[in-house]
């Protein structure tokens, strides 16, 4: 019998180089077990929405979660794309109280961009990996219902047009899609409760409301920062974990861009969601790093009754 000694010598090397891959999979095992069968709502936005490599990595992460046994719902806005389209149509972008002033003309563009452009692209990216993603807006099957939102500025209510405040969530269509093994991709547009119009709703707020209504295990919000900073701008130390009450005390000090995200996290964990996480969407595969590693990244918010534990 002839023995191929060169293959014998190569074999330990091959095993050695493959070992880190096995260790990574083993590290993920407790998190795979914990999250199997659970629902996660992911707010897709920021840099991850406009950078091609990050978009592709996001789609891979979402499909991985689905194949790992999680029920995944994606909610998206489209601020940069809406601004570009409004500019092309000669409509000035104006913001009040951190929200986009949405006139009747602007609402037509918002609807077109969210449902016809951003959602279509995201559904296409996900479906490169199989017949998984189905797009819908909050208008479909009464998924999101809203009434006119009028923010208060200097003690007075201000009219900012077709911007909605969510009044009801109907999860029937989303639950049917999840039961069929699909990935619902939801555009943050709502039907009107009272006047026959449609409303532009904040995507962070919509994701939080859906997470609570679906009794999700986790809400994940992708941002363009590392997480919630301890003492910004004096420090770039990220708070890795805090309770709902701790977050509530911090809210008045936060920058306007972080307020709807953190208010959404607060709403979620106070309405049945086990953890709400703000993570850096500029990091490739940030979703997998947060859910399936011991360290995690970003900031995690937990209910007040939650005991301290691992941040995965």
Short mmCIF file of C-alpha atoms in Angstrom, two decimals:
data_model
loop_
_atom_site.label_atom_id
_atom_site.label_comp_id
_atom_site.label_asym_id
_atom_site.label_seq_id
_atom_site.Cartn_x
_atom_site.Cartn_y
_atom_site.Cartn_z
CA UNK A 1 0.00 0.00 0.00
CA UNK A 2 1.31 3.45 -0.94
CA UNK A 3 0.97 6.21 1.65
CA UNK A 4 0.79 9.81 0.47
CA UNK A 5 2.96 11.46 3.11
CA UNK A 6 2.46 14.94 1.67
CA UNK A 7 -1.28 14.70 2.35
CA UNK A 8 -0.58 13.49 5.90
CA UNK A 9 1.60 16.55 6.48
CA UNK A 10 -1.04 18.93 5.04
CA UNK A 11 -3.91 17.55 7.06
CA UNK A 12 -3.01 19.06 10.49
CA UNK A 13 -2.45 22.42 8.79
CA UNK A 14 -5.90 22.34 7.21
CA UNK A 15 -7.45 21.47 10.56
CA UNK A 16 -5.56 24.24 12.26
CA UNK A 17 -6.64 26.95 9.80
CA UNK A 18 -10.26 25.83 10.00
CA UNK A 19 -10.35 25.79 13.81
CA UNK A 20 -11.14 29.50 14.29
CA UNK A 21 -14.23 29.05 12.10
CA UNK A 22 -15.42 26.23 14.35
CA UNK A 23 -14.77 28.34 17.47
CA UNK A 24 -16.82 31.19 16.04
CA UNK A 25 -19.73 28.83 15.38
CA UNK A 26 -19.49 27.36 18.89
CA UNK A 27 -19.48 30.85 20.42
CA UNK A 28 -22.71 31.58 18.56
CA UNK A 29 -24.41 28.40 19.82
CA UNK A 30 -25.96 29.76 23.07
CA UNK A 31 -27.26 32.81 21.23
CA UNK A 32 -28.66 30.65 18.41
CA UNK A 33 -30.46 28.57 21.03
CA UNK A 34 -31.73 31.63 22.89
CA UNK A 35 -33.11 33.42 19.83
CA UNK A 36 -34.48 30.47 17.87
CA UNK A 37 -38.15 31.02 17.06
CA UNK A 38 -38.09 34.57 18.44
CA UNK A 39 -39.00 37.72 16.53
CA UNK A 40 -36.53 40.53 15.86
CA UNK A 41 -37.50 43.87 14.34
CA UNK A 42 -34.65 45.72 12.61
CA UNK A 43 -34.77 49.42 11.71
CA UNK A 44 -32.66 49.85 8.57
CA UNK A 45 -31.25 53.32 8.00
CA UNK A 46 -28.27 55.63 8.05
CA UNK A 47 -25.02 54.82 6.23
CA UNK A 48 -26.01 51.16 5.92
CA UNK A 49 -28.77 52.32 3.57
CA UNK A 50 -26.58 54.20 1.07
CA UNK A 51 -23.25 52.30 1.05
CA UNK A 52 -23.27 49.37 -1.39
CA UNK A 53 -21.01 47.08 0.67
CA UNK A 54 -22.95 47.78 3.85
CA UNK A 55 -26.27 47.15 2.08
CA UNK A 56 -25.04 43.78 0.85
CA UNK A 57 -23.74 42.84 4.32
CA UNK A 58 -27.06 43.90 5.88
CA UNK A 59 -28.97 41.64 3.50
CA UNK A 60 -26.65 38.72 4.32
CA UNK A 61 -27.14 39.29 8.06
CA UNK A 62 -30.93 39.37 7.77
CA UNK A 63 -31.02 36.19 5.68
CA UNK A 64 -28.63 34.51 8.14
CA UNK A 65 -30.99 35.35 11.02
CA UNK A 66 -33.90 33.92 9.06
CA UNK A 67 -32.03 30.66 8.38
CA UNK A 68 -30.90 30.55 12.02
CA UNK A 69 -34.55 30.24 13.03
CA UNK A 70 -35.47 33.83 13.87
CA UNK A 71 -38.55 35.67 12.59
CA UNK A 72 -37.16 38.87 11.06
CA UNK A 73 -39.10 42.05 10.26
CA UNK A 74 -37.30 44.94 8.57
CA UNK A 75 -38.61 48.52 8.87
CA UNK A 76 -37.05 51.30 6.81
CA UNK A 77 -37.24 55.00 6.19
CA UNK A 78 -35.26 56.79 3.51
CA UNK A 79 -34.17 60.27 4.55
CA UNK A 80 -31.27 60.75 2.07
CA UNK A 81 -33.25 59.31 -0.84
CA UNK A 82 -36.31 61.44 -0.01
CA UNK A 83 -34.21 64.61 0.20
CA UNK A 84 -32.61 63.85 -3.18
CA UNK A 85 -35.99 63.18 -4.82
CA UNK A 86 -37.57 66.32 -3.35
CA UNK A 87 -34.63 68.35 -4.64
CA UNK A 88 -35.09 66.84 -8.10
CA UNK A 89 -38.78 67.84 -8.00
CA UNK A 90 -37.93 71.37 -6.85
CA UNK A 91 -39.46 70.90 -3.39
CA UNK A 92 -37.49 72.42 -0.52
CA UNK A 93 -36.66 70.08 2.39
CA UNK A 94 -37.60 71.71 5.68
CA UNK A 95 -37.39 70.32 9.20
CA UNK A 96 -39.14 71.40 12.38
CA UNK A 97 -38.75 69.74 15.79
CA UNK A 98 -36.44 67.21 14.11
CA UNK A 99 -39.17 66.06 11.68
CA UNK A 100 -39.52 66.60 7.95
CA UNK A 101 -42.25 69.09 7.04
CA UNK A 102 -44.35 67.03 4.62
CA UNK A 103 -46.66 68.98 2.34
CA UNK A 104 -49.19 67.27 0.05
CA UNK A 105 -46.70 67.43 -2.85
CA UNK A 106 -43.87 66.23 -0.65
CA UNK A 107 -46.00 63.31 0.60
CA UNK A 108 -46.46 62.06 -2.97
CA UNK A 109 -42.67 62.00 -3.35
CA UNK A 110 -42.13 60.37 0.07
CA UNK A 111 -44.58 57.61 -0.79
CA UNK A 112 -42.99 57.06 -4.19
CA UNK A 113 -39.44 56.92 -2.80
CA UNK A 114 -40.17 54.69 0.20
CA UNK A 115 -42.49 52.17 -1.45
CA UNK A 116 -41.21 52.38 -5.02
CA UNK A 117 -37.47 52.84 -4.62
CA UNK A 118 -35.96 52.08 -1.21
CA UNK A 119 -38.23 49.15 -0.42
CA UNK A 120 -37.84 47.64 -3.89
CA UNK A 121 -34.06 47.77 -3.66
CA UNK A 122 -34.01 46.19 -0.20
CA UNK A 123 -36.44 43.44 -1.21
CA UNK A 124 -34.25 42.75 -4.24
CA UNK A 125 -31.08 42.49 -2.14
CA UNK A 126 -32.72 40.04 0.27
CA UNK A 127 -34.21 37.98 -2.52
CA UNK A 128 -30.81 37.40 -4.09
CA UNK A 129 -30.56 34.74 -1.37
CA UNK A 130 -33.92 33.09 -2.06
CA UNK A 131 -37.67 33.83 -2.29
CA UNK A 132 -37.78 35.41 1.16
CA UNK A 133 -38.62 39.12 1.29
CA UNK A 134 -42.06 40.65 0.74
CA UNK A 135 -42.53 44.43 0.73
CA UNK A 136 -45.46 46.27 2.25
CA UNK A 137 -46.20 49.71 3.64
CA UNK A 138 -48.06 50.64 6.79
CA UNK A 139 -51.08 51.29 4.55
CA UNK A 140 -51.34 47.61 3.60
CA UNK A 141 -53.90 45.60 5.61
CA UNK A 142 -54.12 48.53 8.09
CA UNK A 143 -50.68 47.59 9.41
CA UNK A 144 -49.96 51.13 10.70
CA UNK A 145 -52.67 53.68 11.41
CA UNK A 146 -51.87 57.29 12.31
CA UNK A 147 -53.39 60.65 12.95
CA UNK A 148 -51.89 64.08 12.27
CA UNK A 149 -48.92 64.88 14.46
CA UNK A 150 -48.40 68.46 15.61
CA UNK A 151 -45.20 68.97 17.60
CA UNK A 152 -44.95 71.67 20.23
CA UNK A 153 -42.30 74.35 19.65
CA UNK A 154 -41.91 77.16 22.20
CA UNK A 155 -45.25 76.27 23.74
CA UNK A 156 -47.20 76.31 20.47
CA UNK A 157 -48.47 73.48 18.28
CA UNK A 158 -46.89 73.60 14.82
CA UNK A 159 -48.36 72.28 11.58
CA UNK A 160 -45.77 70.15 9.76
CA UNK A 161 -48.13 68.68 7.17
CA UNK A 162 -48.60 64.98 6.50
CA UNK A 163 -46.52 63.72 9.43
CA UNK A 164 -48.31 61.06 11.42
CA UNK A 165 -48.51 59.96 15.02
CA UNK A 166 -49.16 56.24 15.27
CA UNK A 167 -52.49 55.34 16.86
CA UNK A 168 -52.84 51.63 16.02
CA UNK A 169 -50.90 48.63 14.74
CA UNK A 170 -52.44 45.58 13.06
CA UNK A 171 -49.88 42.79 12.84
CA UNK A 172 -52.07 40.31 10.91
CA UNK A 173 -50.38 40.65 7.52
CA UNK A 174 -46.87 40.57 9.03
CA UNK A 175 -47.65 37.52 11.17
CA UNK A 176 -49.06 35.69 8.13
CA UNK A 177 -45.85 36.41 6.19
CA UNK A 178 -43.67 35.26 9.11
CA UNK A 179 -45.70 32.06 9.43
CA UNK A 180 -45.00 31.44 5.74
CA UNK A 181 -41.26 31.80 6.32
CA UNK A 182 -41.00 35.23 4.67
CA UNK A 183 -39.16 38.41 5.69
CA UNK A 184 -41.59 41.38 5.75
CA UNK A 185 -40.01 44.67 4.65
CA UNK A 186 -42.15 47.55 5.89
CA UNK A 187 -42.04 51.15 4.60
CA UNK A 188 -42.82 53.76 7.26
CA UNK A 189 -46.01 55.14 5.71
CA UNK A 190 -49.30 54.98 7.60
CA UNK A 191 -52.96 55.05 6.70
CA UNK A 192 -55.02 57.81 8.26
CA UNK A 193 -57.32 57.12 11.16
CA UNK A 194 -59.65 59.98 10.36
CA UNK A 195 -59.20 61.93 7.11
CA UNK A 196 -58.53 59.52 4.22
CA UNK A 197 -54.92 60.62 3.67
CA UNK A 198 -51.64 58.82 4.18
CA UNK A 199 -48.95 59.92 6.60
CA UNK A 200 -45.18 59.96 6.71
CA UNK A 201 -44.19 58.41 10.06
CA UNK A 202 -40.77 58.32 11.68
CA UNK A 203 -39.20 54.94 10.88
CA UNK A 204 -37.62 54.58 14.35
CA UNK A 205 -41.03 55.13 15.94
CA UNK A 206 -42.70 52.73 13.48
CA UNK A 207 -40.12 49.99 14.18
CA UNK A 208 -40.60 50.35 17.95
CA UNK A 209 -44.39 50.25 17.66
CA UNK A 210 -44.24 47.13 15.48
CA UNK A 211 -41.76 45.44 17.83
CA UNK A 212 -44.08 46.01 20.78
CA UNK A 213 -47.19 44.87 18.86
CA UNK A 214 -45.42 41.71 17.63
CA UNK A 215 -44.16 40.93 21.14
CA UNK A 216 -40.67 40.81 19.64
CA UNK A 217 -37.69 39.53 21.56
CA UNK A 218 -35.45 42.30 20.20
CA UNK A 219 -35.60 45.70 18.49
CA UNK A 220 -32.41 46.66 16.64
CA UNK A 221 -31.87 50.21 15.36
CA UNK A 222 -29.02 50.81 12.92
CA UNK A 223 -27.43 54.26 13.28
CA UNK A 224 -24.37 56.19 12.13
CA UNK A 225 -22.78 56.24 15.60
CA UNK A 226 -21.28 53.52 17.81
CA UNK A 227 -24.16 53.67 20.27
CA UNK A 228 -25.30 55.96 23.06
CA UNK A 229 -22.33 57.93 24.39
CA UNK A 230 -21.70 58.33 28.11
CA UNK A 231 -20.89 62.04 28.01
CA UNK A 232 -20.97 63.33 24.43
CA UNK A 233 -19.14 65.42 23.16
CA UNK A 234 -16.72 65.29 26.09
CA UNK A 235 -16.25 61.52 25.78
CA UNK A 236 -16.72 58.87 23.10
CA UNK A 237 -17.22 56.13 25.71
CA UNK A 238 -20.28 54.09 24.68
CA UNK A 239 -22.83 52.96 27.27
CA UNK A 240 -23.10 49.21 26.61
CA UNK A 241 -26.18 48.56 28.73
CA UNK A 242 -28.81 50.57 30.58
CA UNK A 243 -32.30 50.14 31.99
CA UNK A 244 -35.45 51.89 30.82
CA UNK A 245 -35.43 54.24 33.83
CA UNK A 246 -31.78 55.14 33.28
CA UNK A 247 -32.53 55.91 29.64
CA UNK A 248 -35.55 58.02 30.53
CA UNK A 249 -33.36 60.26 32.71
CA UNK A 250 -30.88 60.72 29.85
CA UNK A 251 -33.47 61.61 27.15
CA UNK A 252 -33.54 65.41 27.79
CA UNK A 253 -29.76 65.56 27.26
CA UNK A 254 -29.64 63.69 23.94
CA UNK A 255 -29.02 65.19 20.51
CA UNK A 256 -32.15 65.61 18.37
CA UNK A 257 -31.14 62.81 15.99
CA UNK A 258 -30.86 60.25 18.79
CA UNK A 259 -34.13 61.20 20.51
CA UNK A 260 -36.58 59.26 18.28
CA UNK A 261 -34.26 56.24 18.29
CA UNK A 262 -33.92 56.15 22.07
CA UNK A 263 -37.59 57.01 22.63
CA UNK A 264 -38.37 54.07 20.37
CA UNK A 265 -36.12 51.80 22.45
CA UNK A 266 -37.79 53.03 25.63
CA UNK A 267 -41.29 52.42 24.22
CA UNK A 268 -40.29 48.93 23.09
CA UNK A 269 -38.86 47.67 26.39
CA UNK A 270 -41.73 49.20 28.35
CA UNK A 271 -44.19 47.31 26.13
CA UNK A 272 -42.95 43.74 26.26
CA UNK A 273 -39.80 43.74 24.09
CA UNK A 274 -36.95 42.05 25.97
CA UNK A 275 -34.05 44.14 24.61
CA UNK A 276 -33.70 47.18 22.37
CA UNK A 277 -30.31 47.81 20.79
CA UNK A 278 -28.79 50.79 19.00
CA UNK A 279 -25.88 49.60 16.87
CA UNK A 280 -23.42 51.08 14.42
CA UNK A 281 -24.67 50.40 10.90
CA UNK A 282 -21.31 51.55 9.50
CA UNK A 283 -19.74 48.29 10.71
CA UNK A 284 -20.17 45.37 8.31
CA UNK A 285 -22.21 42.52 9.84
CA UNK A 286 -22.95 44.60 12.95
CA UNK A 287 -26.25 42.72 13.40
CA UNK A 288 -24.53 39.35 13.67
CA UNK A 289 -21.83 40.78 15.94
CA UNK A 290 -24.49 42.14 18.28
CA UNK A 291 -26.71 39.07 18.45
CA UNK A 292 -24.27 36.17 18.17
CA UNK A 293 -21.10 37.18 20.04
CA UNK A 294 -20.27 37.41 23.73
CA UNK A 295 -19.10 41.01 23.53
CA UNK A 296 -21.83 42.54 21.36
CA UNK A 297 -21.52 46.10 20.09
CA UNK A 298 -23.55 49.25 20.54
CA UNK A 299 -25.98 50.08 23.37
CA UNK A 300 -28.56 47.70 24.77
CA UNK A 301 -31.66 48.88 26.67
CA UNK A 302 -33.43 46.42 28.97
CA UNK A 303 -36.63 46.63 31.05
CA UNK A 304 -36.20 47.88 34.61
CA UNK A 305 -36.86 44.44 36.09
CA UNK A 306 -34.12 42.86 33.94
CA UNK A 307 -31.26 41.37 35.93
CA UNK A 308 -27.72 42.21 34.88
CA UNK A 309 -26.29 39.54 32.58
CA UNK A 310 -24.58 38.87 29.30
CA UNK A 311 -25.07 41.45 26.56
CA UNK A 312 -25.72 39.07 23.69
#
